[in-house]
Amino acid sequence: QSTWGRVIIIMAFNACTYVDQMVVEYLVFRGFLNSAKAFREEEENDKLKGLQVDRIVRTFFTYIEDFEIKSLLELWDYMNSRFFSQLDSGFEKTVWKLETSLRRLYLVTAIKKKRSDKVNEFFNLYGSELQRYSEWKQWFTIMWIENPQEDAQFGVYFTDEWVSNLATNLINFFNLVFSSVARPKILNFEAAYQERKEMVREAAELRELLKRSQMDNDRLRIQIDQLQSKKTSTVSPQNLIANSLSSSQSTNATNINTSISNNNNNNNNNNN
């Protein structure tokens, strides 16, 4: 799928709020007031925030800051059943790694805020599940380490860079997911509208560029004509010298002829 195609798809999903408004307007126009009311109520409780990726990522981070681990995992499981499960099996590791990172960020945040009760709660809830995975074995010791942020193994998870990379990875992954799954036709309509709008904008820019190019060409053509006109109307110094020499030679020849003619006349007169 082309890059532009993915951009259009992402634009379509980001346009869900606009489409939602269109649906409500249509329901009200048709007189389906109860349906419009129910739709608004569902919209207010929308778990996926209109499929706007940045809002979804902020929701996950808000759950972590507020220590709502159950809400975080419920939202992740919901997205997994709705979208991740439709991806190629090759993405299973990516899904698991991102979920693992969110869980680890929860523990790191609890430790930073000195909420040992939340750390204990986490392992009480999910310890039996996670102990089956090798990548979690060392994490069961984190609560016993005095300064885990300085530990060689755990220190990286306490850096702002790691948290920023996690947010970026989530955004990129969700964009990929939403560009890969099947979408309803009403969103295709919005995508087509956005695509036409972009094409009209690009066409206007090209027309303006062509107009400026034509104006530049006209100015150049005028300048060239002016230079050629000056060239033909101006006599060069070499031509002036040549003309002067030619005139001088002609005058001298005339004078010589006149002198010879006068001499001949004088000779004739003397003979007489």
PDB file of C-alpha atoms in Angstrom:
ATOM      1  CA  GLN A   1       0.000   0.000   0.000  1.00  0.00           C
ATOM      2  CA  SER A   2       1.373   3.430  -0.943  1.00  0.00           C
ATOM      3  CA  THR A   3       2.434   5.995   1.640  1.00  0.00           C
ATOM      4  CA  TRP A   4      -0.231   8.394   0.370  1.00  0.00           C
ATOM      5  CA  GLY A   5      -2.818   5.630   0.632  1.00  0.00           C
ATOM      6  CA  ARG A   6      -1.927   5.064   4.268  1.00  0.00           C
ATOM      7  CA  VAL A   7      -2.057   8.783   4.973  1.00  0.00           C
ATOM      8  CA  ILE A   8      -5.559   8.955   3.485  1.00  0.00           C
ATOM      9  CA  ILE A   9      -6.689   5.968   5.565  1.00  0.00           C
ATOM     10  CA  ILE A  10      -5.303   7.497   8.753  1.00  0.00           C
ATOM     11  CA  MET A  11      -6.999  10.786   7.854  1.00  0.00           C
ATOM     12  CA  ALA A  12     -10.242   8.868   7.439  1.00  0.00           C
ATOM     13  CA  PHE A  13     -10.030   7.304  10.887  1.00  0.00           C
ATOM     14  CA  ASN A  14      -9.057  10.649  12.393  1.00  0.00           C
ATOM     15  CA  ALA A  15     -12.210  12.063  10.775  1.00  0.00           C
ATOM     16  CA  CYS A  16     -14.461   9.835  12.895  1.00  0.00           C
ATOM     17  CA  THR A  17     -15.574  12.800  14.985  1.00  0.00           C
ATOM     18  CA  TYR A  18     -16.780  14.596  11.862  1.00  0.00           C
ATOM     19  CA  VAL A  19     -18.554  11.478  10.597  1.00  0.00           C
ATOM     20  CA  ASP A  20     -20.154  10.974  14.017  1.00  0.00           C
ATOM     21  CA  GLN A  21     -21.610  14.471  13.764  1.00  0.00           C
ATOM     22  CA  MET A  22     -22.968  13.656  10.309  1.00  0.00           C
ATOM     23  CA  VAL A  23     -24.642  10.513  11.659  1.00  0.00           C
ATOM     24  CA  VAL A  24     -26.313  12.420  14.503  1.00  0.00           C
ATOM     25  CA  GLU A  25     -27.522  15.121  12.100  1.00  0.00           C
ATOM     26  CA  TYR A  26     -28.961  12.466   9.808  1.00  0.00           C
ATOM     27  CA  LEU A  27     -30.743  10.678  12.668  1.00  0.00           C
ATOM     28  CA  VAL A  28     -32.258  13.939  13.876  1.00  0.00           C
ATOM     29  CA  PHE A  29     -33.253  14.876  10.318  1.00  0.00           C
ATOM     30  CA  ARG A  30     -35.035  11.535   9.953  1.00  0.00           C
ATOM     31  CA  GLY A  31     -36.737  11.980  13.300  1.00  0.00           C
ATOM     32  CA  PHE A  32     -34.884   9.098  14.990  1.00  0.00           C
ATOM     33  CA  LEU A  33     -34.430  11.123  18.179  1.00  0.00           C
ATOM     34  CA  ASN A  34     -34.065   8.134  20.508  1.00  0.00           C
ATOM     35  CA  SER A  35     -31.418   6.663  18.254  1.00  0.00           C
ATOM     36  CA  ALA A  36     -29.583   9.996  18.153  1.00  0.00           C
ATOM     37  CA  LYS A  37     -29.666  10.183  21.958  1.00  0.00           C
ATOM     38  CA  ALA A  38     -28.381   6.624  22.308  1.00  0.00           C
ATOM     39  CA  PHE A  39     -25.628   7.345  19.789  1.00  0.00           C
ATOM     40  CA  ARG A  40     -24.477  10.400  21.765  1.00  0.00           C
ATOM     41  CA  GLU A  41     -24.363   8.363  24.965  1.00  0.00           C
ATOM     42  CA  GLU A  42     -22.295   5.665  23.277  1.00  0.00           C
ATOM     43  CA  GLU A  43     -20.025   8.335  21.850  1.00  0.00           C
ATOM     44  CA  GLU A  44     -19.338   9.808  25.298  1.00  0.00           C
ATOM     45  CA  ASN A  45     -18.216   6.385  26.515  1.00  0.00           C
ATOM     46  CA  ASP A  46     -16.145   5.658  23.417  1.00  0.00           C
ATOM     47  CA  LYS A  47     -13.139   3.634  24.558  1.00  0.00           C
ATOM     48  CA  LEU A  48     -11.152   4.410  21.431  1.00  0.00           C
ATOM     49  CA  LYS A  49     -11.657   8.189  21.456  1.00  0.00           C
ATOM     50  CA  GLY A  50     -12.906   8.424  17.896  1.00  0.00           C
ATOM     51  CA  LEU A  51      -9.957   6.290  16.752  1.00  0.00           C
ATOM     52  CA  GLN A  52      -7.626   9.261  17.234  1.00  0.00           C
ATOM     53  CA  VAL A  53      -4.245   7.706  17.896  1.00  0.00           C
ATOM     54  CA  ASP A  54      -2.786  10.490  20.030  1.00  0.00           C
ATOM     55  CA  ARG A  55      -5.829  10.422  22.325  1.00  0.00           C
ATOM     56  CA  ILE A  56      -5.665   6.647  22.670  1.00  0.00           C
ATOM     57  CA  VAL A  57      -1.996   6.785  23.687  1.00  0.00           C
ATOM     58  CA  ARG A  58      -2.728   9.570  26.190  1.00  0.00           C
ATOM     59  CA  THR A  59      -5.491   7.409  27.653  1.00  0.00           C
ATOM     60  CA  PHE A  60      -3.047   4.546  28.293  1.00  0.00           C
ATOM     61  CA  PHE A  61      -0.578   6.906  29.948  1.00  0.00           C
ATOM     62  CA  THR A  62      -3.341   8.474  32.048  1.00  0.00           C
ATOM     63  CA  TYR A  63      -4.361   5.029  33.319  1.00  0.00           C
ATOM     64  CA  ILE A  64      -0.751   4.469  34.342  1.00  0.00           C
ATOM     65  CA  GLU A  65      -0.442   7.821  36.110  1.00  0.00           C
ATOM     66  CA  ASP A  66      -3.703   7.161  37.958  1.00  0.00           C
ATOM     67  CA  PHE A  67      -2.721   3.536  38.766  1.00  0.00           C
ATOM     68  CA  GLU A  68      -5.720   2.113  36.927  1.00  0.00           C
ATOM     69  CA  ILE A  69      -4.023  -1.076  35.772  1.00  0.00           C
ATOM     70  CA  LYS A  70      -7.308  -2.933  35.267  1.00  0.00           C
ATOM     71  CA  SER A  71      -8.683  -0.207  32.995  1.00  0.00           C
ATOM     72  CA  LEU A  72      -5.407  -0.182  31.051  1.00  0.00           C
ATOM     73  CA  LEU A  73      -5.473  -3.924  30.398  1.00  0.00           C
ATOM     74  CA  GLU A  74      -9.192  -3.895  29.604  1.00  0.00           C
ATOM     75  CA  LEU A  75      -8.605  -1.269  26.918  1.00  0.00           C
ATOM     76  CA  TRP A  76      -5.631  -3.213  25.552  1.00  0.00           C
ATOM     77  CA  ASP A  77      -7.670  -6.451  25.431  1.00  0.00           C
ATOM     78  CA  TYR A  78     -10.497  -4.580  23.712  1.00  0.00           C
ATOM     79  CA  MET A  79      -8.133  -3.263  21.040  1.00  0.00           C
ATOM     80  CA  ASN A  80      -6.608  -6.712  20.712  1.00  0.00           C
ATOM     81  CA  SER A  81      -9.974  -8.333  20.011  1.00  0.00           C
ATOM     82  CA  ARG A  82     -11.161  -5.522  17.718  1.00  0.00           C
ATOM     83  CA  PHE A  83      -8.033  -4.777  15.720  1.00  0.00           C
ATOM     84  CA  PHE A  84      -4.807  -6.583  16.635  1.00  0.00           C
ATOM     85  CA  SER A  85      -6.347  -9.996  16.015  1.00  0.00           C
ATOM     86  CA  GLN A  86      -6.970  -9.008  12.377  1.00  0.00           C
ATOM     87  CA  LEU A  87      -3.267  -8.475  11.735  1.00  0.00           C
ATOM     88  CA  ASP A  88      -0.851 -10.989  10.301  1.00  0.00           C
ATOM     89  CA  SER A  89       0.486 -13.467  12.860  1.00  0.00           C
ATOM     90  CA  GLY A  90       3.910 -11.869  12.483  1.00  0.00           C
ATOM     91  CA  PHE A  91       2.682  -8.941  14.615  1.00  0.00           C
ATOM     92  CA  GLU A  92       1.958 -11.101  17.680  1.00  0.00           C
ATOM     93  CA  LYS A  93       5.422 -10.466  19.132  1.00  0.00           C
ATOM     94  CA  THR A  94       5.020  -6.728  18.617  1.00  0.00           C
ATOM     95  CA  VAL A  95       1.680  -6.747  20.424  1.00  0.00           C
ATOM     96  CA  TRP A  96       3.156  -8.698  23.330  1.00  0.00           C
ATOM     97  CA  LYS A  97       6.237  -6.441  23.586  1.00  0.00           C
ATOM     98  CA  LEU A  98       4.124  -3.275  23.683  1.00  0.00           C
ATOM     99  CA  GLU A  99       1.799  -4.746  26.318  1.00  0.00           C
ATOM    100  CA  THR A 100       4.828  -5.798  28.362  1.00  0.00           C
ATOM    101  CA  SER A 101       6.277  -2.285  28.114  1.00  0.00           C
ATOM    102  CA  LEU A 102       3.020  -0.735  29.336  1.00  0.00           C
ATOM    103  CA  ARG A 103       2.976  -3.075  32.338  1.00  0.00           C
ATOM    104  CA  ARG A 104       6.605  -2.256  33.116  1.00  0.00           C
ATOM    105  CA  LEU A 105       5.922   1.471  32.837  1.00  0.00           C
ATOM    106  CA  TYR A 106       3.131   0.995  35.382  1.00  0.00           C
ATOM    107  CA  LEU A 107       5.585  -0.592  37.847  1.00  0.00           C
ATOM    108  CA  VAL A 108       8.248   2.065  37.196  1.00  0.00           C
ATOM    109  CA  THR A 109       5.711   4.849  37.781  1.00  0.00           C
ATOM    110  CA  ALA A 110       4.592   3.251  41.042  1.00  0.00           C
ATOM    111  CA  ILE A 111       8.198   2.994  42.236  1.00  0.00           C
ATOM    112  CA  LYS A 112       8.953   6.599  41.246  1.00  0.00           C
ATOM    113  CA  LYS A 113       5.953   7.766  43.244  1.00  0.00           C
ATOM    114  CA  LYS A 114       6.882   5.481  46.132  1.00  0.00           C
ATOM    115  CA  ARG A 115       3.656   3.519  45.853  1.00  0.00           C
ATOM    116  CA  SER A 116       4.863   0.131  47.011  1.00  0.00           C
ATOM    117  CA  ASP A 117       1.239  -0.817  47.649  1.00  0.00           C
ATOM    118  CA  LYS A 118       0.567  -0.566  43.903  1.00  0.00           C
ATOM    119  CA  VAL A 119       3.641  -2.671  43.120  1.00  0.00           C
ATOM    120  CA  ASN A 120       2.440  -5.383  45.512  1.00  0.00           C
ATOM    121  CA  GLU A 121      -1.067  -5.163  44.094  1.00  0.00           C
ATOM    122  CA  PHE A 122       0.267  -5.606  40.565  1.00  0.00           C
ATOM    123  CA  PHE A 123       2.136  -8.804  41.379  1.00  0.00           C
ATOM    124  CA  ASN A 124      -0.752 -10.143  43.439  1.00  0.00           C
ATOM    125  CA  LEU A 125      -3.067  -9.681  40.476  1.00  0.00           C
ATOM    126  CA  TYR A 126      -0.803 -10.760  37.624  1.00  0.00           C
ATOM    127  CA  GLY A 127       2.178 -12.508  39.203  1.00  0.00           C
ATOM    128  CA  SER A 128       0.952 -16.039  38.561  1.00  0.00           C
ATOM    129  CA  GLU A 129       0.296 -15.140  34.922  1.00  0.00           C
ATOM    130  CA  LEU A 130       3.617 -13.393  34.307  1.00  0.00           C
ATOM    131  CA  GLN A 131       5.921 -15.861  36.054  1.00  0.00           C
ATOM    132  CA  ARG A 132       5.507 -18.167  33.065  1.00  0.00           C
ATOM    133  CA  TYR A 133       7.454 -15.738  30.874  1.00  0.00           C
ATOM    134  CA  SER A 134      11.242 -15.554  31.069  1.00  0.00           C
ATOM    135  CA  GLU A 135      11.315 -11.794  30.392  1.00  0.00           C
ATOM    136  CA  TRP A 136       9.431 -11.209  33.640  1.00  0.00           C
ATOM    137  CA  LYS A 137      11.494 -13.351  36.042  1.00  0.00           C
ATOM    138  CA  GLN A 138      13.901 -10.573  37.025  1.00  0.00           C
ATOM    139  CA  TRP A 139      11.064  -8.112  37.522  1.00  0.00           C
ATOM    140  CA  PHE A 140       9.799 -10.012  40.535  1.00  0.00           C
ATOM    141  CA  THR A 141      12.911  -8.774  42.369  1.00  0.00           C
ATOM    142  CA  ILE A 142      12.477  -5.089  41.568  1.00  0.00           C
ATOM    143  CA  MET A 143      10.546  -4.368  44.769  1.00  0.00           C
ATOM    144  CA  TRP A 144      13.518  -5.553  46.821  1.00  0.00           C
ATOM    145  CA  ILE A 145      16.101  -3.364  45.081  1.00  0.00           C
ATOM    146  CA  GLU A 146      16.821  -0.165  47.011  1.00  0.00           C
ATOM    147  CA  ASN A 147      17.515   2.085  43.997  1.00  0.00           C
ATOM    148  CA  PRO A 148      16.291   0.297  40.868  1.00  0.00           C
ATOM    149  CA  GLN A 149      16.762   3.476  38.777  1.00  0.00           C
ATOM    150  CA  GLU A 150      20.506   3.022  39.283  1.00  0.00           C
ATOM    151  CA  ASP A 151      20.471  -0.706  38.605  1.00  0.00           C
ATOM    152  CA  ALA A 152      22.208  -1.923  35.451  1.00  0.00           C
ATOM    153  CA  GLN A 153      19.176  -3.939  34.367  1.00  0.00           C
ATOM    154  CA  PHE A 154      16.298  -1.650  35.375  1.00  0.00           C
ATOM    155  CA  GLY A 155      17.899   1.792  35.054  1.00  0.00           C
ATOM    156  CA  VAL A 156      16.966   2.292  31.392  1.00  0.00           C
ATOM    157  CA  TYR A 157      13.242   1.950  32.194  1.00  0.00           C
ATOM    158  CA  PHE A 158      13.432   4.988  34.473  1.00  0.00           C
ATOM    159  CA  THR A 159      14.708   7.325  31.753  1.00  0.00           C
ATOM    160  CA  ASP A 160      12.594   9.859  29.872  1.00  0.00           C
ATOM    161  CA  GLU A 161      14.062   8.566  26.621  1.00  0.00           C
ATOM    162  CA  TRP A 162      12.628   5.088  27.165  1.00  0.00           C
ATOM    163  CA  VAL A 163       9.169   6.498  27.970  1.00  0.00           C
ATOM    164  CA  SER A 164       9.298   8.749  24.897  1.00  0.00           C
ATOM    165  CA  ASN A 165      10.300   5.833  22.670  1.00  0.00           C
ATOM    166  CA  LEU A 166       7.421   3.777  24.037  1.00  0.00           C
ATOM    167  CA  ALA A 167       4.933   6.544  23.207  1.00  0.00           C
ATOM    168  CA  THR A 168       6.360   6.831  19.671  1.00  0.00           C
ATOM    169  CA  ASN A 169       6.213   3.062  19.150  1.00  0.00           C
ATOM    170  CA  LEU A 170       2.585   2.972  20.289  1.00  0.00           C
ATOM    171  CA  ILE A 171       1.620   5.803  17.927  1.00  0.00           C
ATOM    172  CA  ASN A 172       3.365   4.171  14.967  1.00  0.00           C
ATOM    173  CA  PHE A 173       1.837   0.778  15.726  1.00  0.00           C
ATOM    174  CA  PHE A 174      -1.704   2.102  16.110  1.00  0.00           C
ATOM    175  CA  ASN A 175      -1.380   4.042  12.854  1.00  0.00           C
ATOM    176  CA  LEU A 176      -0.236   0.848  11.164  1.00  0.00           C
ATOM    177  CA  VAL A 177      -3.144  -1.087  12.665  1.00  0.00           C
ATOM    178  CA  PHE A 178      -5.785   1.413  11.587  1.00  0.00           C
ATOM    179  CA  SER A 179      -4.336   1.556   8.076  1.00  0.00           C
ATOM    180  CA  SER A 180      -4.474  -2.238   7.760  1.00  0.00           C
ATOM    181  CA  VAL A 181      -7.920  -3.187   9.034  1.00  0.00           C
ATOM    182  CA  ALA A 182     -11.114  -3.048   6.991  1.00  0.00           C
ATOM    183  CA  ARG A 183     -13.035   0.185   7.471  1.00  0.00           C
ATOM    184  CA  PRO A 184     -16.700   1.070   6.884  1.00  0.00           C
ATOM    185  CA  LYS A 185     -17.751   2.664   3.614  1.00  0.00           C
ATOM    186  CA  ILE A 186     -18.755   5.905   5.271  1.00  0.00           C
ATOM    187  CA  LEU A 187     -15.126   6.440   6.242  1.00  0.00           C
ATOM    188  CA  ASN A 188     -14.095   5.625   2.681  1.00  0.00           C
ATOM    189  CA  PHE A 189     -16.351   8.449   1.560  1.00  0.00           C
ATOM    190  CA  GLU A 190     -14.640  10.849   3.921  1.00  0.00           C
ATOM    191  CA  ALA A 191     -11.220   9.613   2.768  1.00  0.00           C
ATOM    192  CA  ALA A 192     -12.191  10.179  -0.876  1.00  0.00           C
ATOM    193  CA  TYR A 193     -13.360  13.693  -0.008  1.00  0.00           C
ATOM    194  CA  GLN A 194     -10.069  14.456   1.742  1.00  0.00           C
ATOM    195  CA  GLU A 195      -8.125  13.039  -1.199  1.00  0.00           C
ATOM    196  CA  ARG A 196     -10.022  15.213  -3.699  1.00  0.00           C
ATOM    197  CA  LYS A 197      -9.477  18.219  -1.470  1.00  0.00           C
ATOM    198  CA  GLU A 198      -5.740  17.560  -1.413  1.00  0.00           C
ATOM    199  CA  MET A 199      -5.652  17.101  -5.198  1.00  0.00           C
ATOM    200  CA  VAL A 200      -7.457  20.422  -5.719  1.00  0.00           C
ATOM    201  CA  ARG A 201      -4.924  22.139  -3.467  1.00  0.00           C
ATOM    202  CA  GLU A 202      -1.990  20.609  -5.355  1.00  0.00           C
ATOM    203  CA  ALA A 203      -3.537  21.571  -8.709  1.00  0.00           C
ATOM    204  CA  ALA A 204      -3.923  25.184  -7.545  1.00  0.00           C
ATOM    205  CA  GLU A 205      -0.282  25.265  -6.487  1.00  0.00           C
ATOM    206  CA  LEU A 206       0.813  23.874  -9.872  1.00  0.00           C
ATOM    207  CA  ARG A 207      -1.288  26.447 -11.732  1.00  0.00           C
ATOM    208  CA  GLU A 208       0.282  29.236  -9.706  1.00  0.00           C
ATOM    209  CA  LEU A 209       3.755  27.841 -10.371  1.00  0.00           C
ATOM    210  CA  LEU A 210       3.021  27.642 -14.117  1.00  0.00           C
ATOM    211  CA  LYS A 211       1.723  31.211 -14.108  1.00  0.00           C
ATOM    212  CA  ARG A 212       4.905  32.484 -12.453  1.00  0.00           C
ATOM    213  CA  SER A 213       7.044  30.509 -14.905  1.00  0.00           C
ATOM    214  CA  GLN A 214       5.208  32.030 -17.877  1.00  0.00           C
ATOM    215  CA  MET A 215       5.678  35.526 -16.460  1.00  0.00           C
ATOM    216  CA  ASP A 216       9.402  34.869 -16.000  1.00  0.00           C
ATOM    217  CA  ASN A 217       9.642  33.597 -19.584  1.00  0.00           C
ATOM    218  CA  ASP A 218       7.883  36.696 -20.907  1.00  0.00           C
ATOM    219  CA  ARG A 219      10.282  38.967 -19.016  1.00  0.00           C
ATOM    220  CA  LEU A 220      13.280  37.065 -20.368  1.00  0.00           C
ATOM    221  CA  ARG A 221      11.942  37.247 -23.921  1.00  0.00           C
ATOM    222  CA  ILE A 222      11.488  41.031 -23.637  1.00  0.00           C
ATOM    223  CA  GLN A 223      15.028  41.449 -22.300  1.00  0.00           C
ATOM    224  CA  ILE A 224      16.457  39.341 -25.140  1.00  0.00           C
ATOM    225  CA  ASP A 225      14.549  41.397 -27.739  1.00  0.00           C
ATOM    226  CA  GLN A 226      15.821  44.620 -26.196  1.00  0.00           C
ATOM    227  CA  LEU A 227      19.418  43.387 -26.259  1.00  0.00           C
ATOM    228  CA  GLN A 228      19.151  42.304 -29.898  1.00  0.00           C
ATOM    229  CA  SER A 229      17.636  45.658 -30.848  1.00  0.00           C
ATOM    230  CA  LYS A 230      20.487  47.545 -29.197  1.00  0.00           C
ATOM    231  CA  LYS A 231      23.035  45.325 -30.899  1.00  0.00           C
ATOM    232  CA  THR A 232      21.716  46.058 -34.410  1.00  0.00           C
ATOM    233  CA  SER A 233      21.300  49.798 -33.829  1.00  0.00           C
ATOM    234  CA  THR A 234      24.717  50.433 -32.282  1.00  0.00           C
ATOM    235  CA  VAL A 235      27.807  50.785 -34.548  1.00  0.00           C
ATOM    236  CA  SER A 236      30.860  49.142 -33.087  1.00  0.00           C
ATOM    237  CA  PRO A 237      34.248  50.979 -32.842  1.00  0.00           C
ATOM    238  CA  GLN A 238      35.717  48.586 -35.397  1.00  0.00           C
ATOM    239  CA  ASN A 239      33.045  49.583 -37.922  1.00  0.00           C
ATOM    240  CA  LEU A 240      33.656  53.254 -37.264  1.00  0.00           C
ATOM    241  CA  ILE A 241      37.385  52.846 -38.001  1.00  0.00           C
ATOM    242  CA  ALA A 242      36.674  50.807 -41.128  1.00  0.00           C
ATOM    243  CA  ASN A 243      34.207  53.420 -42.407  1.00  0.00           C
ATOM    244  CA  SER A 244      36.669  56.233 -41.698  1.00  0.00           C
ATOM    245  CA  LEU A 245      39.480  54.498 -43.570  1.00  0.00           C
ATOM    246  CA  SER A 246      37.235  53.774 -46.521  1.00  0.00           C
ATOM    247  CA  SER A 247      36.120  57.413 -46.677  1.00  0.00           C
ATOM    248  CA  SER A 248      39.690  58.659 -46.411  1.00  0.00           C
ATOM    249  CA  GLN A 249      40.878  56.330 -49.175  1.00  0.00           C
ATOM    250  CA  SER A 250      38.018  57.434 -51.420  1.00  0.00           C
ATOM    251  CA  THR A 251      38.844  61.103 -50.854  1.00  0.00           C
ATOM    252  CA  ASN A 252      42.537  60.553 -51.567  1.00  0.00           C
ATOM    253  CA  ALA A 253      41.765  58.693 -54.778  1.00  0.00           C
ATOM    254  CA  THR A 254      39.523  61.562 -55.912  1.00  0.00           C
ATOM    255  CA  ASN A 255      42.185  64.117 -55.150  1.00  0.00           C
ATOM    256  CA  ILE A 256      44.817  62.104 -57.083  1.00  0.00           C
ATOM    257  CA  ASN A 257      42.519  61.770 -60.080  1.00  0.00           C
ATOM    258  CA  THR A 258      41.826  65.500 -60.002  1.00  0.00           C
ATOM    259  CA  SER A 259      45.529  66.295 -59.801  1.00  0.00           C
ATOM    260  CA  ILE A 260      46.341  64.019 -62.770  1.00  0.00           C
ATOM    261  CA  SER A 261      43.549  65.610 -64.788  1.00  0.00           C
ATOM    262  CA  ASN A 262      44.848  69.104 -64.049  1.00  0.00           C
ATOM    263  CA  ASN A 263      48.386  68.135 -65.034  1.00  0.00           C
ATOM    264  CA  ASN A 264      47.181  66.734 -68.349  1.00  0.00           C
ATOM    265  CA  ASN A 265      45.319  69.921 -69.097  1.00  0.00           C
ATOM    266  CA  ASN A 266      48.387  72.014 -68.318  1.00  0.00           C
ATOM    267  CA  ASN A 267      50.539  69.917 -70.616  1.00  0.00           C
ATOM    268  CA  ASN A 268      48.098  70.285 -73.464  1.00  0.00           C
ATOM    269  CA  ASN A 269      48.024  74.042 -73.052  1.00  0.00           C
ATOM    270  CA  ASN A 270      51.828  74.248 -73.148  1.00  0.00           C
ATOM    271  CA  ASN A 271      52.024  72.217 -76.355  1.00  0.00           C
ATOM    272  CA  ASN A 272      49.612  74.601 -77.994  1.00  0.00           C
TER     273      ASN A 272
END
